[in-house]
PDB file of C-alpha atoms in Angstrom:
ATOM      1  CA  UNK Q   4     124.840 126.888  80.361  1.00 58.00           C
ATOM      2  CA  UNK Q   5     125.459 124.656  83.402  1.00 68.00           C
ATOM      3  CA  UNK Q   6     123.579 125.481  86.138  1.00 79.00           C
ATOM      4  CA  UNK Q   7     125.173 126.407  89.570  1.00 86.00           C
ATOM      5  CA  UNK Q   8     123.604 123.692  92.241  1.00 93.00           C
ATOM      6  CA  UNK Q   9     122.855 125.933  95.428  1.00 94.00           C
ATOM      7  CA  UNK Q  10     124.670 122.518  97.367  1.00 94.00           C
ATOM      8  CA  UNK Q  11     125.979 120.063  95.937  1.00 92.00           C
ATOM      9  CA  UNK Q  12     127.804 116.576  96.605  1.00 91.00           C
ATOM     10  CA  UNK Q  13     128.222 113.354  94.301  1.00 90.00           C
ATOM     11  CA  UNK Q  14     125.271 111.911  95.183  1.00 94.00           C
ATOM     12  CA  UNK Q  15     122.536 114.978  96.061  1.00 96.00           C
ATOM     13  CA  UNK Q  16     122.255 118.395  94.881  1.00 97.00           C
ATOM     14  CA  UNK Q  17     119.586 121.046  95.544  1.00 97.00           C
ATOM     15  CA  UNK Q  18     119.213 124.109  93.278  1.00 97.00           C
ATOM     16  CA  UNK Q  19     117.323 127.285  94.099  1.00 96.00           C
ATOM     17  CA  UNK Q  20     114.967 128.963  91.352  1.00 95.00           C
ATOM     18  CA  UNK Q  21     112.082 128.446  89.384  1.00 94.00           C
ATOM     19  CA  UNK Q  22     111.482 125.004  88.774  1.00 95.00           C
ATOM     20  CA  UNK Q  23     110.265 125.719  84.964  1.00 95.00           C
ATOM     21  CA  UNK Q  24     113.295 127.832  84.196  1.00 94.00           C
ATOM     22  CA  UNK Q  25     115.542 124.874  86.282  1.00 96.00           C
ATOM     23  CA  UNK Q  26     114.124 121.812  84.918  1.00 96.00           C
ATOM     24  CA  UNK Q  27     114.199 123.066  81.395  1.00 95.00           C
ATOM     25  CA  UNK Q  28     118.209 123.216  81.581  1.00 95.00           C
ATOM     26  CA  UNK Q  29     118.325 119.563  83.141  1.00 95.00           C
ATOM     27  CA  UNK Q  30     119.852 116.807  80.910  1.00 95.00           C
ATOM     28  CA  UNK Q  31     116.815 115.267  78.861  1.00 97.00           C
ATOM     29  CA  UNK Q  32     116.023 111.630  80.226  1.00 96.00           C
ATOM     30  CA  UNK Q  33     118.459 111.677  83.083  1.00 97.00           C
ATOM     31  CA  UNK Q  34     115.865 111.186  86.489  1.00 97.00           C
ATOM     32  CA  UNK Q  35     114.146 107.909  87.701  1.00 97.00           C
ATOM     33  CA  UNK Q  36     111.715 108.702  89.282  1.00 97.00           C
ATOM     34  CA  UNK Q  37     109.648 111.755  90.472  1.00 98.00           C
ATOM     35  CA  UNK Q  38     108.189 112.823  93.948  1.00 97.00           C
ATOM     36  CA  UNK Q  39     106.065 116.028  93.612  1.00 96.00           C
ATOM     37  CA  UNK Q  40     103.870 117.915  96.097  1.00 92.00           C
ATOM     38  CA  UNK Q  41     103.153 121.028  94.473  1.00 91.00           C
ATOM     39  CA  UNK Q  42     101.837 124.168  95.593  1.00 84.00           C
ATOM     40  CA  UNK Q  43      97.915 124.855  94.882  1.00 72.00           C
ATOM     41  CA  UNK Q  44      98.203 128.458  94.314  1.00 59.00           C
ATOM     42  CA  UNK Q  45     100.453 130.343  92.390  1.00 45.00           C
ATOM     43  CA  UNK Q  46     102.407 133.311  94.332  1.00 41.00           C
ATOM     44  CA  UNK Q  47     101.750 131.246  97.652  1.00 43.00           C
ATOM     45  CA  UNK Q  48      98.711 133.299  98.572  1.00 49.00           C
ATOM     46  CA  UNK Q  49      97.308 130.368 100.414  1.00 49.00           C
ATOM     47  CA  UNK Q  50      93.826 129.993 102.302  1.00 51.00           C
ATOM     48  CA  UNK Q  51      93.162 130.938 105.442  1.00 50.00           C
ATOM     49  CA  UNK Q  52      89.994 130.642 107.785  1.00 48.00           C
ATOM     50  CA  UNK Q  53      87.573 133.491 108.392  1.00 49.00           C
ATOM     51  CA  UNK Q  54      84.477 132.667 111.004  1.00 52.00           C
ATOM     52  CA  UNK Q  55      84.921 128.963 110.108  1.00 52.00           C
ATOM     53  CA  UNK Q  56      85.009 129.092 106.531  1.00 53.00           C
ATOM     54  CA  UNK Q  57      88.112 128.167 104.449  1.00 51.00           C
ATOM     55  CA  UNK Q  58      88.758 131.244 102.292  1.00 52.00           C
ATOM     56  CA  UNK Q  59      91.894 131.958  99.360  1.00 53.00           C
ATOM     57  CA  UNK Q  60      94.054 135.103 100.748  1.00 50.00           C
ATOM     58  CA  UNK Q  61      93.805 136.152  96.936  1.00 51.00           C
ATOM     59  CA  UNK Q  62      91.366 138.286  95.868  1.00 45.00           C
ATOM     60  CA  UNK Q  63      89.725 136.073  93.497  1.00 45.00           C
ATOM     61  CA  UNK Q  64      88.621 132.569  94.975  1.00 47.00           C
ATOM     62  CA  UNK Q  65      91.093 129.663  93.415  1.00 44.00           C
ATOM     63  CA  UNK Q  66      87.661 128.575  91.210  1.00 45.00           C
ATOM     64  CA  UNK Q  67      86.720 131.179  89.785  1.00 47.00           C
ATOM     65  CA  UNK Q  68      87.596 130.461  85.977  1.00 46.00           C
ATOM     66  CA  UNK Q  69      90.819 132.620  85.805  1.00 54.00           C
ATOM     67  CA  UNK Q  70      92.538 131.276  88.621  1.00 77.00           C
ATOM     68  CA  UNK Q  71      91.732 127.834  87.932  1.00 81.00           C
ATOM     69  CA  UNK Q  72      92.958 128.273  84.503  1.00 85.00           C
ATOM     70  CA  UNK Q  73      96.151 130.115  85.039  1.00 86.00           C
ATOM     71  CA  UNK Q  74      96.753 127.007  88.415  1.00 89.00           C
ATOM     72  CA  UNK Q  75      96.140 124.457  85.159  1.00 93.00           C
ATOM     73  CA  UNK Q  76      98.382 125.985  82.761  1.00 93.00           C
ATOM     74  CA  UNK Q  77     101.239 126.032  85.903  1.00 93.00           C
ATOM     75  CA  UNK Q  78     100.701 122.029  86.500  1.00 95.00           C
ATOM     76  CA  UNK Q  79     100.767 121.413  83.078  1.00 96.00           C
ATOM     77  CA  UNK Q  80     103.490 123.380  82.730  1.00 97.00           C
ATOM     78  CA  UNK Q  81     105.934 121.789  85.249  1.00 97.00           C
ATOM     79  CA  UNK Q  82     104.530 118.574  84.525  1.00 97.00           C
ATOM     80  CA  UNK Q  83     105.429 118.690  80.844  1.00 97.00           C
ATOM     81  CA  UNK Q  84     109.240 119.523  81.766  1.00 97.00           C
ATOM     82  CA  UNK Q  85     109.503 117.016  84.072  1.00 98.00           C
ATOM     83  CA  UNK Q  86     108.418 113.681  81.554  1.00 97.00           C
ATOM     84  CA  UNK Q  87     111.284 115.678  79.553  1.00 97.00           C
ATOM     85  CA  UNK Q  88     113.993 114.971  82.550  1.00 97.00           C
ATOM     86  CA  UNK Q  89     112.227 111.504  83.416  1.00 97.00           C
ATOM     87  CA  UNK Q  90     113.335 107.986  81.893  1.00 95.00           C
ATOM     88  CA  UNK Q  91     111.475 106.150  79.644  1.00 92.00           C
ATOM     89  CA  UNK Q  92     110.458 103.739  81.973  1.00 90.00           C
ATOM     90  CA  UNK Q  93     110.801 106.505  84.541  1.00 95.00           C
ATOM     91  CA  UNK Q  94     107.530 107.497  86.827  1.00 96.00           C
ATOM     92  CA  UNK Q  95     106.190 110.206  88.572  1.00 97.00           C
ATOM     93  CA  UNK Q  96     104.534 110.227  91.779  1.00 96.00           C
ATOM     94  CA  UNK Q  97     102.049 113.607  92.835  1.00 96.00           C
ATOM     95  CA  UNK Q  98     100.565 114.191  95.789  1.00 92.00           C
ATOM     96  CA  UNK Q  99      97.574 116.755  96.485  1.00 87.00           C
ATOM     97  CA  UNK Q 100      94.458 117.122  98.396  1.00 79.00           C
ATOM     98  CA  UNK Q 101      90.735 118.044  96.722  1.00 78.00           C
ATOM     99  CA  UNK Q 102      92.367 121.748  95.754  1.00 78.00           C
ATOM    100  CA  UNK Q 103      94.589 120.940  93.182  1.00 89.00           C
ATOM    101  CA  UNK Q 104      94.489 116.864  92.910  1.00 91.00           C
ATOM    102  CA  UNK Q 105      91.904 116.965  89.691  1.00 92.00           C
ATOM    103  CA  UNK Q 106      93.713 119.501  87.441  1.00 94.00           C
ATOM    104  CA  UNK Q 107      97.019 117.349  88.586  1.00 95.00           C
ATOM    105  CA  UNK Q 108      95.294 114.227  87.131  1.00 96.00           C
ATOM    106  CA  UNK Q 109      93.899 116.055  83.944  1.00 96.00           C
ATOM    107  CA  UNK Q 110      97.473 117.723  83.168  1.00 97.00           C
ATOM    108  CA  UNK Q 111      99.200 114.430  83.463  1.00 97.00           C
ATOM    109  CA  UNK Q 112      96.601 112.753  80.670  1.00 96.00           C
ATOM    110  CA  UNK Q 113      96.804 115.595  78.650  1.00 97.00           C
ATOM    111  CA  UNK Q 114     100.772 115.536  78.889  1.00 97.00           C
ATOM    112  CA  UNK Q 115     100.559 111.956  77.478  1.00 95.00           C
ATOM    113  CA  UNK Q 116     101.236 110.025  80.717  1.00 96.00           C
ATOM    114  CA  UNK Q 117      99.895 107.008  81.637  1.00 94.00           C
ATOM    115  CA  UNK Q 118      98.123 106.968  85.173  1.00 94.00           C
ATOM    116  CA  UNK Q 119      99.264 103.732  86.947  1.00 93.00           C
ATOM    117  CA  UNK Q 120      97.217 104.413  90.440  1.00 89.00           C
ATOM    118  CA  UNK Q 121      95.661 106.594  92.287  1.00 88.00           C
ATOM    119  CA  UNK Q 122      96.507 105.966  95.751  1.00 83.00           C
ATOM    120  CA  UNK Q 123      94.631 107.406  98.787  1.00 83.00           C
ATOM    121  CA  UNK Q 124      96.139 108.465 102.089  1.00 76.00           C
ATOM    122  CA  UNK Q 125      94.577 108.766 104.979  1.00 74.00           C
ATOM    123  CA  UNK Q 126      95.394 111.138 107.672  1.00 66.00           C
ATOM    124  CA  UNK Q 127      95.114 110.065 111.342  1.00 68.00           C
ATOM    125  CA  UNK Q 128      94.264 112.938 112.685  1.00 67.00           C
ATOM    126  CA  UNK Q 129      93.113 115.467 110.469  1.00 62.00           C
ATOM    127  CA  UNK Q 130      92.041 118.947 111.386  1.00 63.00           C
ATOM    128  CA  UNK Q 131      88.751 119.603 112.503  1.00 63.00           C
ATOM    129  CA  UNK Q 132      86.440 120.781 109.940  1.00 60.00           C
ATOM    130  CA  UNK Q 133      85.251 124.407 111.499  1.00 62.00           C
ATOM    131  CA  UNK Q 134      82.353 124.853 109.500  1.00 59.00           C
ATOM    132  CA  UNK Q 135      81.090 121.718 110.149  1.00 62.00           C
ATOM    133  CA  UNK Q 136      79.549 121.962 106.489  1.00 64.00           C
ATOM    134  CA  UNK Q 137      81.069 119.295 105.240  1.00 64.00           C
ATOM    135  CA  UNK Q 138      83.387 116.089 106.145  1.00 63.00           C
ATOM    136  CA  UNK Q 139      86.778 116.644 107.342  1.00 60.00           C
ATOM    137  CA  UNK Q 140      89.267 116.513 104.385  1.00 63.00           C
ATOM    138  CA  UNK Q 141      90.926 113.520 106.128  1.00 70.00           C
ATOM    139  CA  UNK Q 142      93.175 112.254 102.857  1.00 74.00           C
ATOM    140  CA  UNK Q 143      95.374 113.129 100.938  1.00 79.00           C
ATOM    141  CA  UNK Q 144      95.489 111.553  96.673  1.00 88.00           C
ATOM    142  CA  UNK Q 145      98.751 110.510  95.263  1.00 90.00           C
ATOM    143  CA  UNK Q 146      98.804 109.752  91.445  1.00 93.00           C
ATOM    144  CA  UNK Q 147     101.451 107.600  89.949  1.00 93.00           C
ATOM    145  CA  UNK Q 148     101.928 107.945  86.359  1.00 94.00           C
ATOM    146  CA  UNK Q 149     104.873 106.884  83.739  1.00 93.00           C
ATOM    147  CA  UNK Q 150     105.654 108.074  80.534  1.00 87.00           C
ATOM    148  CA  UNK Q 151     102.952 106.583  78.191  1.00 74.00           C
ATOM    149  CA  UNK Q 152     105.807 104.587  75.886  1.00 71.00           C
ATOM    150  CA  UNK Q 153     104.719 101.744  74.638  1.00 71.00           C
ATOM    151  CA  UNK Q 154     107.712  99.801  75.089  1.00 70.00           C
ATOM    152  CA  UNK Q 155     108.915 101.141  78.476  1.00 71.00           C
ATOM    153  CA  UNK Q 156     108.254  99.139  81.441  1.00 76.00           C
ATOM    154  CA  UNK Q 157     108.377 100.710  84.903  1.00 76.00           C
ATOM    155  CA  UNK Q 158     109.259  99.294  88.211  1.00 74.00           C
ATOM    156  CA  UNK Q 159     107.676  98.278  90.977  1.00 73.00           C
ATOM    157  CA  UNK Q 160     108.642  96.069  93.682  1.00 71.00           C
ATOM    158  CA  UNK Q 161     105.873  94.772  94.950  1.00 60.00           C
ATOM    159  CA  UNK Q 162     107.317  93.249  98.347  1.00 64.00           C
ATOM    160  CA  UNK Q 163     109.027  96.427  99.262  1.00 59.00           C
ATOM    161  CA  UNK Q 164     106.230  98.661  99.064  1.00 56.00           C
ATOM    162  CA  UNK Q 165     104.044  96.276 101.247  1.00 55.00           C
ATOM    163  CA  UNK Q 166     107.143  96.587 104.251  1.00 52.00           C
ATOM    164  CA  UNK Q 167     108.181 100.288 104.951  1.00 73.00           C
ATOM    165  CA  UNK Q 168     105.947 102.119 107.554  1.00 54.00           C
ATOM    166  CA  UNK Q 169     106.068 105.339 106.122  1.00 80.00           C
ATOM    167  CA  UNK Q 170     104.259 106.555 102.692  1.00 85.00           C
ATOM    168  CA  UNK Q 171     107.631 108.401 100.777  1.00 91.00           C
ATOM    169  CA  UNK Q 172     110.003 105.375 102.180  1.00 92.00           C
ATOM    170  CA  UNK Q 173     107.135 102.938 100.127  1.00 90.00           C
ATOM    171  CA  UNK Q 174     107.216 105.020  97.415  1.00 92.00           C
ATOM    172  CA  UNK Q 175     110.816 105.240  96.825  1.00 95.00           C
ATOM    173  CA  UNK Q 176     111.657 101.699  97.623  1.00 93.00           C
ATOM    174  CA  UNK Q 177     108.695 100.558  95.593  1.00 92.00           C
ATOM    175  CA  UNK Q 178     109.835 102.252  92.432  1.00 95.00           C
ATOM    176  CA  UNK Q 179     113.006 102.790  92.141  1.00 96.00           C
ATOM    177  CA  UNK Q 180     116.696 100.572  92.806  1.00 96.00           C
ATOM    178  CA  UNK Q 181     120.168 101.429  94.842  1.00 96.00           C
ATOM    179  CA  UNK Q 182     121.358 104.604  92.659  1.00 97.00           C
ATOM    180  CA  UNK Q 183     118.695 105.690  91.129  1.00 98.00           C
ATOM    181  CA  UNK Q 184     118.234 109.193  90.808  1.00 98.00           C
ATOM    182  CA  UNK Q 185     115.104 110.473  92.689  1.00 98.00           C
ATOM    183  CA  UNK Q 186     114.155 114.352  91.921  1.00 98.00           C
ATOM    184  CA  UNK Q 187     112.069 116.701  93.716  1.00 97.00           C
ATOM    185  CA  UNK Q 188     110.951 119.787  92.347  1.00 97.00           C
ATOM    186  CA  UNK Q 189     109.185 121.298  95.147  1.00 96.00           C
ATOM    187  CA  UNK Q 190     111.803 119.908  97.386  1.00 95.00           C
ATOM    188  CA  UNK Q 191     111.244 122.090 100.597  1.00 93.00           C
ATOM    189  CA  UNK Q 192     113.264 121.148 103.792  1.00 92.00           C
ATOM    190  CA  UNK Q 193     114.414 118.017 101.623  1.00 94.00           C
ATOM    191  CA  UNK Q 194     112.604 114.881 103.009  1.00 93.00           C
ATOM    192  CA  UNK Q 195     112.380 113.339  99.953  1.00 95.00           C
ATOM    193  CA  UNK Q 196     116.231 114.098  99.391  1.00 96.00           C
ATOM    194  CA  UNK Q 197     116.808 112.455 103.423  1.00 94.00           C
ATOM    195  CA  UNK Q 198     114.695 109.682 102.339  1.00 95.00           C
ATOM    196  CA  UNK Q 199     116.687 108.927  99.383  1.00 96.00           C
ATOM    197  CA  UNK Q 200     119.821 109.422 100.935  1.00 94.00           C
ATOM    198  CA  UNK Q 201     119.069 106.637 103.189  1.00 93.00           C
ATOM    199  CA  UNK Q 202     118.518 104.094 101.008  1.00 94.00           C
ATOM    200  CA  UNK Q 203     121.468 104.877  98.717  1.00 95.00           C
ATOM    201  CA  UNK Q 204     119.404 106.734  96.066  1.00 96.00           C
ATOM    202  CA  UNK Q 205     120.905 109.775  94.243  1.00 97.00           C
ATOM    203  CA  UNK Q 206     118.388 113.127  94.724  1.00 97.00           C
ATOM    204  CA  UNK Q 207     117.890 116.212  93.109  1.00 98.00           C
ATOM    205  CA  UNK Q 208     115.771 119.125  95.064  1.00 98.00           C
ATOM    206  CA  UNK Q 209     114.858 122.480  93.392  1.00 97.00           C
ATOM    207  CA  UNK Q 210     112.626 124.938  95.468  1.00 96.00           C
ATOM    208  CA  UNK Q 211     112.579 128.568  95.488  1.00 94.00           C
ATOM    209  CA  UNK Q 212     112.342 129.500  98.916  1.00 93.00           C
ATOM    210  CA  UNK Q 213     116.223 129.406 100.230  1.00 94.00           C
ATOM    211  CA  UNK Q 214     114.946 129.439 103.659  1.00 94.00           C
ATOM    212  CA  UNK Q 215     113.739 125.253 103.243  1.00 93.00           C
ATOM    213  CA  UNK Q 216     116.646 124.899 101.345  1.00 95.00           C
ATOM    214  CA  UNK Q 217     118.821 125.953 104.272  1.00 95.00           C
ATOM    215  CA  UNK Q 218     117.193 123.275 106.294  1.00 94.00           C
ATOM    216  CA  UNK Q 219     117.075 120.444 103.412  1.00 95.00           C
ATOM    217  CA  UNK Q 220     120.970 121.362 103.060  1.00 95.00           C
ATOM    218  CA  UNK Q 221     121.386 120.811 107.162  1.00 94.00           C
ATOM    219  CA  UNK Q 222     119.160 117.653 106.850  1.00 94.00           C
ATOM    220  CA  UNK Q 223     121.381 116.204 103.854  1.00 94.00           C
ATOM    221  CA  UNK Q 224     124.637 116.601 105.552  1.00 92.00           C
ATOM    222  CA  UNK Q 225     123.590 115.041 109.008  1.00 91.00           C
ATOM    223  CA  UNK Q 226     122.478 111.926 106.572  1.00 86.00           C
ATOM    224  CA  UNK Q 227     125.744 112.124 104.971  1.00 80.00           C
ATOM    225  CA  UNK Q 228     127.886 111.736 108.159  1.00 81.00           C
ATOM    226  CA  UNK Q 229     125.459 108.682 109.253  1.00 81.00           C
ATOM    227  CA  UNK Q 230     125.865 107.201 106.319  1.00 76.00           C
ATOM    228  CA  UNK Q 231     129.089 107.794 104.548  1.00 65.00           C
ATOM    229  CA  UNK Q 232     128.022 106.552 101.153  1.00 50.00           C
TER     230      UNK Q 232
END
């Protein structure tokens, strides 16, 4: 059945669920281009810092076989439904930091995408490392990867990604045109979606905490107004 968008205009729509169960009902081949930064635990149990150490709120650290596994099976899960929604000459674009950024890159090769770049971001001012065990995690990877189709080419304008200050603005203009539809699947308070908005992209957000969504909604309609388009 069609699925009920949580808002919705002509141009932007943002759906609350599961992205697995949302993304499986999306038109096949229908998105441009892909900006995901997923969670690295399933459940959001998160890490938290105990006498200086970084430790996992779950019982079980994130490494220890199980956990690793089941966080594996989730990216290659979500990634496999999204090259179903993505053009062929469509590309996807992940973010993550040490935590999650290897099984990302391992899912996407096993999921028969092609890994364009790896692209590494550094933080200006990254939080102190308590421990002092080891080097601040001062970067964050991003992976871009298309659909491994022979024929497909993807885009990249070359010019526009060396202008834009900021990292998503790059990465939109970079690889995508004027109406292009740009989808988030972790979409939170919708800065992809505001990004997109303001350079006349069309956006899709699904996340499943309506709390962001709220605010992504909020965030889309002030861009709206400005804009008109």
């Amino acid at each position: 059945g069609k699925i009920q968008a949580y808002y919705g205009t002509d141009t932007k729509k943002l759906y609350l669920g599961d992205c697995l169960e949302l993304l499986r009902k999306m038109k096949p081949e229908s998105v441009d281009m892909i900006f995901a930064d997923p969670p690295y635990f399933l459940s959001n149990n998160g890490i938290t810092c105990q006498g200086g150490r970084m430790v996992s709120v779950n019982k079980a650290s994130w490494d220890e076989g199980g956990d690793f596994k089941e966080n594996h099976a989730f990216n290659r899960r979500w990634i496999r439904m999204c090259r179903r929604v993505l053009k062929p000459g469509g590309t996807i674009w992940i973010s993550g930091t040490l935590h999650n950024i290897y099984s990302i890159g391992m899912a996407l090769q096993q999921e028969r995408y092609k890994i364009i770049n790896n692209i590494t971001w550094k933080k200006t001012n990254p939080p102190p490392n308590l421990a002092c065990r080891c080097f601040t995690h001062s970067t964050e990877t991003i992976l871009w990867a298309r659909k491994d189709e022979k024929k497909a080419r993807h885009l990249f304008n070359y010019e526009q990604m060396k202008q834009p200050e900021y990292l998503l603005e790059r990465i939109i203009l970079a690889s995508t045109k004027k109406g292009d539809v740009v989808l988030d699947p972790f979409c939170g308070s919708g800065t992809t979606g505001v990004v997109s908005g303001k350079y006349g992209r069309q956006f899709i957000g699904i996340d499943n905490n309506e709390e962001y969504l709220d605010i992504a909604k909020r965030r889309l309609d002030q861009i709206q107004e400005a804009l008109e388009w």
